[in-house]
Amino acid sequence: MADDGPCYRARRLPLGVLTTVAVVALIAGLAGALMAIGGSPRADGSEVEPAVATAAADRASAPVRIKVGPQDGVRAMDAPVSVMPSACTDVIEPPYDSRVGDVFWCSDYAALGSGGDRPTVLAGHAGASIDTVFNDLYPRGDAFVGQTVRFETAGAGERAYRVTAVYTPAKADLPYLTQVWGTPGQQLGGRVVLVTCLQTPDGAWGKNYVAVLSPA
């Protein structure tokens, strides 16, 4: 991913779907803004806690470190996780600056353990000419399935996940892979997605290496 552009670009949705998404986002945004100002009353007259509390919980569950044991000659990974400096909704593109070797969490997706219909997404570059954390991800191949990945969080302790599937789609196909992203409205049960480039011996870089994780 270091020499070949973004990890993936978002798929182009039909106009009807885009309209629906826009309306839902607008309603959700308005509701979130109103709740953030103050709590709303319950039937018994007590006040519902503002949405700010939920935001604080998400920050507490933000991944700050990833740990994976060694596997078949591949080095162990034990590295910090930073917040992606740009939104991942349209394109997942970790920085190409001095942080090119780091791992990033897409904060516009879910925090760890938050459930819902959006996965937790972590991404990082891989490249033959640079030293990156995820250079020790894609060589694990299909044997990565069943392995344990641990995450330290900002304030909710350590969480363990198990790799349930690995995919190597063409970059143009990744946005459409429902096995990774789910279908509209599908509850993903705390799914975590790790994304990097698949580097091959012949130097090709047109595919991604994607690992899907579920709570252990």
Tab-separated table of N, CA and C in Angstrom, residues 55-144:
chain	number	residue	atom	x	y	z
A	55	ALA	N	-20.223	9.008	23.645
A	55	ALA	CA	-18.993	9.409	22.965
A	55	ALA	C	-17.785	9.138	23.843
A	56	ALA	N	-17.918	9.387	25.143
A	56	ALA	CA	-16.818	9.125	26.064
A	56	ALA	C	-16.515	7.637	26.127
A	57	ALA	N	-17.564	6.812	26.105
A	57	ALA	CA	-17.363	5.362	26.129
A	57	ALA	C	-16.638	4.903	24.876
A	58	ASP	N	-16.997	5.486	23.707
A	58	ASP	CA	-16.320	5.135	22.469
A	58	ASP	C	-14.842	5.502	22.525
A	59	ARG	N	-14.547	6.669	23.101
A	59	ARG	CA	-13.140	7.064	23.222
A	59	ARG	C	-12.393	6.090	24.122
A	60	ALA	N	-13.045	5.628	25.180
A	60	ALA	CA	-12.404	4.687	26.095
A	60	ALA	C	-12.101	3.372	25.404
A	61	SER	N	-12.947	2.997	24.427
A	61	SER	CA	-12.774	1.731	23.727
A	61	SER	C	-11.968	1.873	22.440
A	62	ALA	N	-11.403	3.028	22.204
A	62	ALA	CA	-10.570	3.210	21.018
A	62	ALA	C	-9.313	2.354	21.142
A	63	PRO	N	-8.940	1.618	20.095
A	63	PRO	CA	-7.719	0.809	20.167
A	63	PRO	C	-6.481	1.693	20.168
A	64	VAL	N	-5.557	1.395	21.068
A	64	VAL	CA	-4.316	2.173	21.129
A	64	VAL	C	-3.083	1.293	20.915
A	65	ARG	N	-3.282	-0.021	20.893
A	65	ARG	CA	-2.156	-0.928	20.650
A	65	ARG	C	-2.681	-2.254	20.117
A	66	ILE	N	-1.951	-2.851	19.179
A	66	ILE	CA	-2.295	-4.154	18.620
A	66	ILE	C	-1.173	-5.141	18.913
A	67	LYS	N	-1.569	-6.363	19.303
A	67	LYS	CA	-0.589	-7.390	19.651
A	67	LYS	C	-0.978	-8.705	18.979
A	68	VAL	N	-0.025	-9.282	18.256
A	68	VAL	CA	-0.236	-10.569	17.602
A	68	VAL	C	1.022	-11.401	17.798
A	69	GLY	N	0.864	-12.655	18.144
A	69	GLY	CA	2.012	-13.523	18.363
A	69	GLY	C	2.704	-13.909	17.065
A	70	PRO	N	3.915	-14.475	17.147
A	70	PRO	CA	4.624	-14.927	15.946
A	70	PRO	C	3.889	-16.107	15.311
A	71	GLN	N	4.112	-16.300	14.024
A	71	GLN	CA	3.417	-17.378	13.319
A	71	GLN	C	4.236	-17.839	12.123
A	72	ASP	N	4.651	-19.083	12.130
A	72	ASP	CA	5.312	-19.698	10.978
A	72	ASP	C	6.419	-18.827	10.392
A	73	GLY	N	7.304	-18.354	11.245
A	73	GLY	CA	8.417	-17.550	10.778
A	73	GLY	C	8.114	-16.077	10.621
A	74	VAL	N	6.865	-15.678	10.818
A	74	VAL	CA	6.496	-14.259	10.758
A	74	VAL	C	6.651	-13.660	12.148
A	75	ARG	N	7.259	-12.499	12.230
A	75	ARG	CA	7.503	-11.860	13.520
A	75	ARG	C	6.203	-11.504	14.235
A	76	ALA	N	6.298	-11.435	15.549
A	76	ALA	CA	5.171	-10.951	16.344
A	76	ALA	C	4.960	-9.467	16.069
A	77	MET	N	3.737	-9.022	16.279
A	77	MET	CA	3.425	-7.596	16.171
A	77	MET	C	3.036	-7.077	17.546
A	78	ASP	N	3.616	-5.978	17.933
A	78	ASP	CA	3.269	-5.290	19.176
A	78	ASP	C	3.529	-3.813	18.910
A	79	ALA	N	2.488	-3.112	18.500
A	79	ALA	CA	2.687	-1.754	17.994
A	79	ALA	C	1.554	-0.834	18.419
A	80	PRO	N	1.856	0.449	18.566
A	80	PRO	CA	0.798	1.420	18.887
A	80	PRO	C	-0.146	1.604	17.712
A	81	VAL	N	-1.360	2.006	18.029
A	81	VAL	CA	-2.369	2.327	17.019
A	81	VAL	C	-2.722	3.802	17.157
A	82	SER	N	-2.636	4.532	16.066
A	82	SER	CA	-2.969	5.957	16.057
A	82	SER	C	-4.328	6.172	15.399
A	83	VAL	N	-4.893	7.337	15.610
A	83	VAL	CA	-6.151	7.686	14.954
A	83	VAL	C	-5.852	8.135	13.525
A	84	MET	N	-6.572	7.570	12.563
A	84	MET	CA	-6.400	7.972	11.168
A	84	MET	C	-6.680	9.469	11.039
A	85	PRO	N	-5.768	10.229	10.440
A	85	PRO	CA	-5.953	11.683	10.374
A	85	PRO	C	-7.013	12.136	9.379
A	86	SER	N	-7.508	11.227	8.551
A	86	SER	CA	-8.558	11.587	7.593
A	86	SER	C	-9.679	10.562	7.671
A	87	ALA	N	-10.851	10.944	7.210
A	87	ALA	CA	-12.001	10.040	7.240
A	87	ALA	C	-11.768	8.845	6.319
A	88	CYS	N	-12.335	7.711	6.704
A	88	CYS	CA	-12.166	6.482	5.927
A	88	CYS	C	-13.404	6.125	5.116
A	89	THR	N	-14.459	6.919	5.207
A	89	THR	CA	-15.718	6.568	4.566
A	89	THR	C	-15.574	6.469	3.053
A	90	ASP	N	-14.859	7.399	2.430
A	90	ASP	CA	-14.703	7.393	0.980
A	90	ASP	C	-13.447	6.649	0.527
A	91	VAL	N	-12.402	6.758	1.292
A	91	VAL	CA	-11.153	6.094	0.926
A	91	VAL	C	-10.330	5.861	2.184
A	92	ILE	N	-9.780	4.658	2.301
A	92	ILE	CA	-8.887	4.358	3.421
A	92	ILE	C	-7.466	4.600	2.934
A	93	GLU	N	-6.828	5.624	3.455
A	93	GLU	CA	-5.496	5.996	2.986
A	93	GLU	C	-4.639	6.462	4.152
A	94	PRO	N	-3.911	5.532	4.777
A	94	PRO	CA	-2.999	5.928	5.857
A	94	PRO	C	-1.967	6.929	5.347
A	95	PRO	N	-1.407	7.738	6.228
A	95	PRO	CA	-0.455	8.773	5.813
A	95	PRO	C	0.780	8.197	5.121
A	96	TYR	N	1.341	8.992	4.236
A	96	TYR	CA	2.586	8.630	3.552
A	96	TYR	C	3.774	9.408	4.109
A	97	ASP	N	3.601	10.039	5.262
A	97	ASP	CA	4.669	10.843	5.841
A	97	ASP	C	5.543	9.986	6.760
A	98	SER	N	6.097	10.571	7.794
A	98	SER	CA	6.981	9.834	8.701
A	98	SER	C	6.261	8.705	9.432
A	99	ARG	N	4.926	8.703	9.376
A	99	ARG	CA	4.140	7.655	10.031
A	99	ARG	C	3.762	6.537	9.070
A	100	VAL	N	4.423	6.451	7.934
A	100	VAL	CA	4.037	5.511	6.889
A	100	VAL	C	4.047	4.058	7.369
A	101	GLY	N	4.847	3.752	8.372
A	101	GLY	CA	4.931	2.377	8.846
A	101	GLY	C	3.957	2.031	9.948
A	102	ASP	N	3.123	2.981	10.366
A	102	ASP	CA	2.271	2.799	11.541
A	102	ASP	C	0.930	2.145	11.204
A	103	VAL	N	0.192	1.821	12.267
A	103	VAL	CA	-1.160	1.274	12.162
A	103	VAL	C	-2.145	2.352	12.603
A	104	PHE	N	-3.268	2.450	11.900
A	104	PHE	CA	-4.240	3.510	12.173
A	104	PHE	C	-5.644	2.941	12.352
A	105	TRP	N	-6.373	3.564	13.274
A	105	TRP	CA	-7.778	3.229	13.517
A	105	TRP	C	-8.650	4.257	12.826
A	106	CYS	N	-9.627	3.788	12.068
A	106	CYS	CA	-10.587	4.671	11.404
A	106	CYS	C	-11.651	5.082	12.412
A	107	SER	N	-11.517	6.273	12.963
A	107	SER	CA	-12.408	6.697	14.042
A	107	SER	C	-13.817	7.009	13.559
A	108	ASP	N	-14.019	7.123	12.232
A	108	ASP	CA	-15.376	7.321	11.736
A	108	ASP	C	-16.114	5.994	11.568
A	109	TYR	N	-15.418	4.897	11.852
A	109	TYR	CA	-16.068	3.601	11.984
A	109	TYR	C	-16.244	3.341	13.481
A	110	ALA	N	-16.485	2.090	13.871
A	110	ALA	CA	-16.828	1.802	15.265
A	110	ALA	C	-15.593	1.709	16.155
A	111	ALA	N	-15.802	1.982	17.447
A	111	ALA	CA	-14.789	1.684	18.458
A	111	ALA	C	-14.888	0.198	18.797
A	112	LEU	N	-13.897	-0.321	19.482
A	112	LEU	CA	-13.908	-1.737	19.848
A	112	LEU	C	-15.086	-2.055	20.762
A	113	GLY	N	-15.773	-3.145	20.449
A	113	GLY	CA	-16.832	-3.621	21.322
A	113	GLY	C	-18.114	-2.838	21.273
A	114	SER	N	-18.230	-1.905	20.323
A	114	SER	CA	-19.426	-1.066	20.306
A	114	SER	C	-20.600	-1.714	19.589
A	115	GLY	N	-20.361	-2.818	18.878
A	115	GLY	CA	-21.451	-3.497	18.199
A	115	GLY	C	-22.018	-2.658	17.072
A	116	GLY	N	-23.296	-2.847	16.773
A	116	GLY	CA	-23.932	-2.082	15.717
A	116	GLY	C	-23.634	-2.639	14.338
A	117	ASP	N	-23.906	-1.814	13.320
A	117	ASP	CA	-23.778	-2.272	11.941
A	117	ASP	C	-22.523	-1.750	11.255
A	118	ARG	N	-21.566	-1.256	12.028
A	118	ARG	CA	-20.295	-0.817	11.456
A	118	ARG	C	-19.159	-1.550	12.162
A	119	PRO	N	-18.178	-2.041	11.410
A	119	PRO	CA	-17.050	-2.713	12.043
A	119	PRO	C	-16.041	-1.719	12.597
A	120	THR	N	-15.136	-2.216	13.403
A	120	THR	CA	-13.943	-1.460	13.785
A	120	THR	C	-12.908	-1.707	12.698
A	121	VAL	N	-12.316	-0.662	12.160
A	121	VAL	CA	-11.403	-0.800	11.026
A	121	VAL	C	-10.028	-0.258	11.386
A	122	LEU	N	-9.001	-1.092	11.185
A	122	LEU	CA	-7.613	-0.673	11.339
A	122	LEU	C	-6.902	-0.917	10.019
A	123	ALA	N	-6.056	0.018	9.625
A	123	ALA	CA	-5.366	-0.098	8.346
A	123	ALA	C	-3.931	0.366	8.481
A	124	GLY	N	-3.098	-0.149	7.597
A	124	GLY	CA	-1.702	0.258	7.571
A	124	GLY	C	-1.076	-0.127	6.249
A	125	HIS	N	-0.017	0.557	5.900
A	125	HIS	CA	0.690	0.266	4.660
A	125	HIS	C	1.494	-1.025	4.781
A	126	ALA	N	1.763	-1.623	3.625
A	126	ALA	CA	2.740	-2.700	3.507
A	126	ALA	C	3.524	-2.439	2.233
A	127	GLY	N	4.807	-2.691	2.257
A	127	GLY	CA	5.610	-2.433	1.070
A	127	GLY	C	6.979	-3.065	1.191
A	128	ALA	N	7.493	-3.558	0.068
A	128	ALA	CA	8.782	-4.237	0.072
A	128	ALA	C	9.937	-3.291	0.366
A	129	SER	N	9.756	-2.002	0.076
A	129	SER	CA	10.870	-1.062	0.206
A	129	SER	C	10.855	-0.271	1.510
A	130	ILE	N	9.865	-0.517	2.381
A	130	ILE	CA	9.785	0.221	3.640
A	130	ILE	C	9.494	-0.733	4.785
A	131	ASP	N	9.820	-0.298	5.991
A	131	ASP	CA	9.566	-1.098	7.185
A	131	ASP	C	8.234	-0.657	7.782
A	132	THR	N	7.245	-1.537	7.764
A	132	THR	CA	5.935	-1.213	8.314
A	132	THR	C	5.478	-2.312	9.266
A	133	VAL	N	4.591	-1.957	10.177
A	133	VAL	CA	4.034	-2.947	11.107
A	133	VAL	C	3.304	-4.040	10.344
A	134	PHE	N	2.514	-3.644	9.349
A	134	PHE	CA	1.694	-4.623	8.638
A	134	PHE	C	2.457	-5.401	7.575
A	135	ASN	N	3.770	-5.175	7.462
A	135	ASN	CA	4.592	-6.110	6.696
A	135	ASN	C	4.602	-7.478	7.367
A	136	ASP	N	4.213	-7.515	8.635
A	136	ASP	CA	4.117	-8.783	9.364
A	136	ASP	C	2.666	-9.232	9.515
A	137	LEU	N	1.792	-8.681	8.668
A	137	LEU	CA	0.392	-9.112	8.665
A	137	LEU	C	0.100	-10.003	7.462
A	138	TYR	N	0.306	-9.477	6.258
A	138	TYR	CA	-0.101	-10.231	5.068
A	138	TYR	C	0.636	-11.559	4.877
A	139	PRO	N	1.929	-11.719	5.322
A	139	PRO	CA	2.581	-13.017	5.136
A	139	PRO	C	1.924	-14.153	5.924
A	140	ARG	N	1.029	-13.833	6.847
A	140	ARG	CA	0.362	-14.868	7.634
A	140	ARG	C	-0.625	-15.668	6.797
A	141	GLY	N	-1.093	-15.079	5.709
A	141	GLY	CA	-1.943	-15.808	4.785
A	141	GLY	C	-3.180	-16.401	5.429
A	142	ASP	N	-3.651	-17.515	4.857
A	142	ASP	CA	-4.845	-18.182	5.373
A	142	ASP	C	-4.613	-18.789	6.749
A	143	ALA	N	-3.355	-19.062	7.088
A	143	ALA	CA	-3.048	-19.662	8.392
A	143	ALA	C	-3.336	-18.712	9.549
A	144	PHE	N	-3.617	-17.456	9.231
A	144	PHE	CA	-3.949	-16.485	10.271
A	144	PHE	C	-5.310	-16.789	10.903
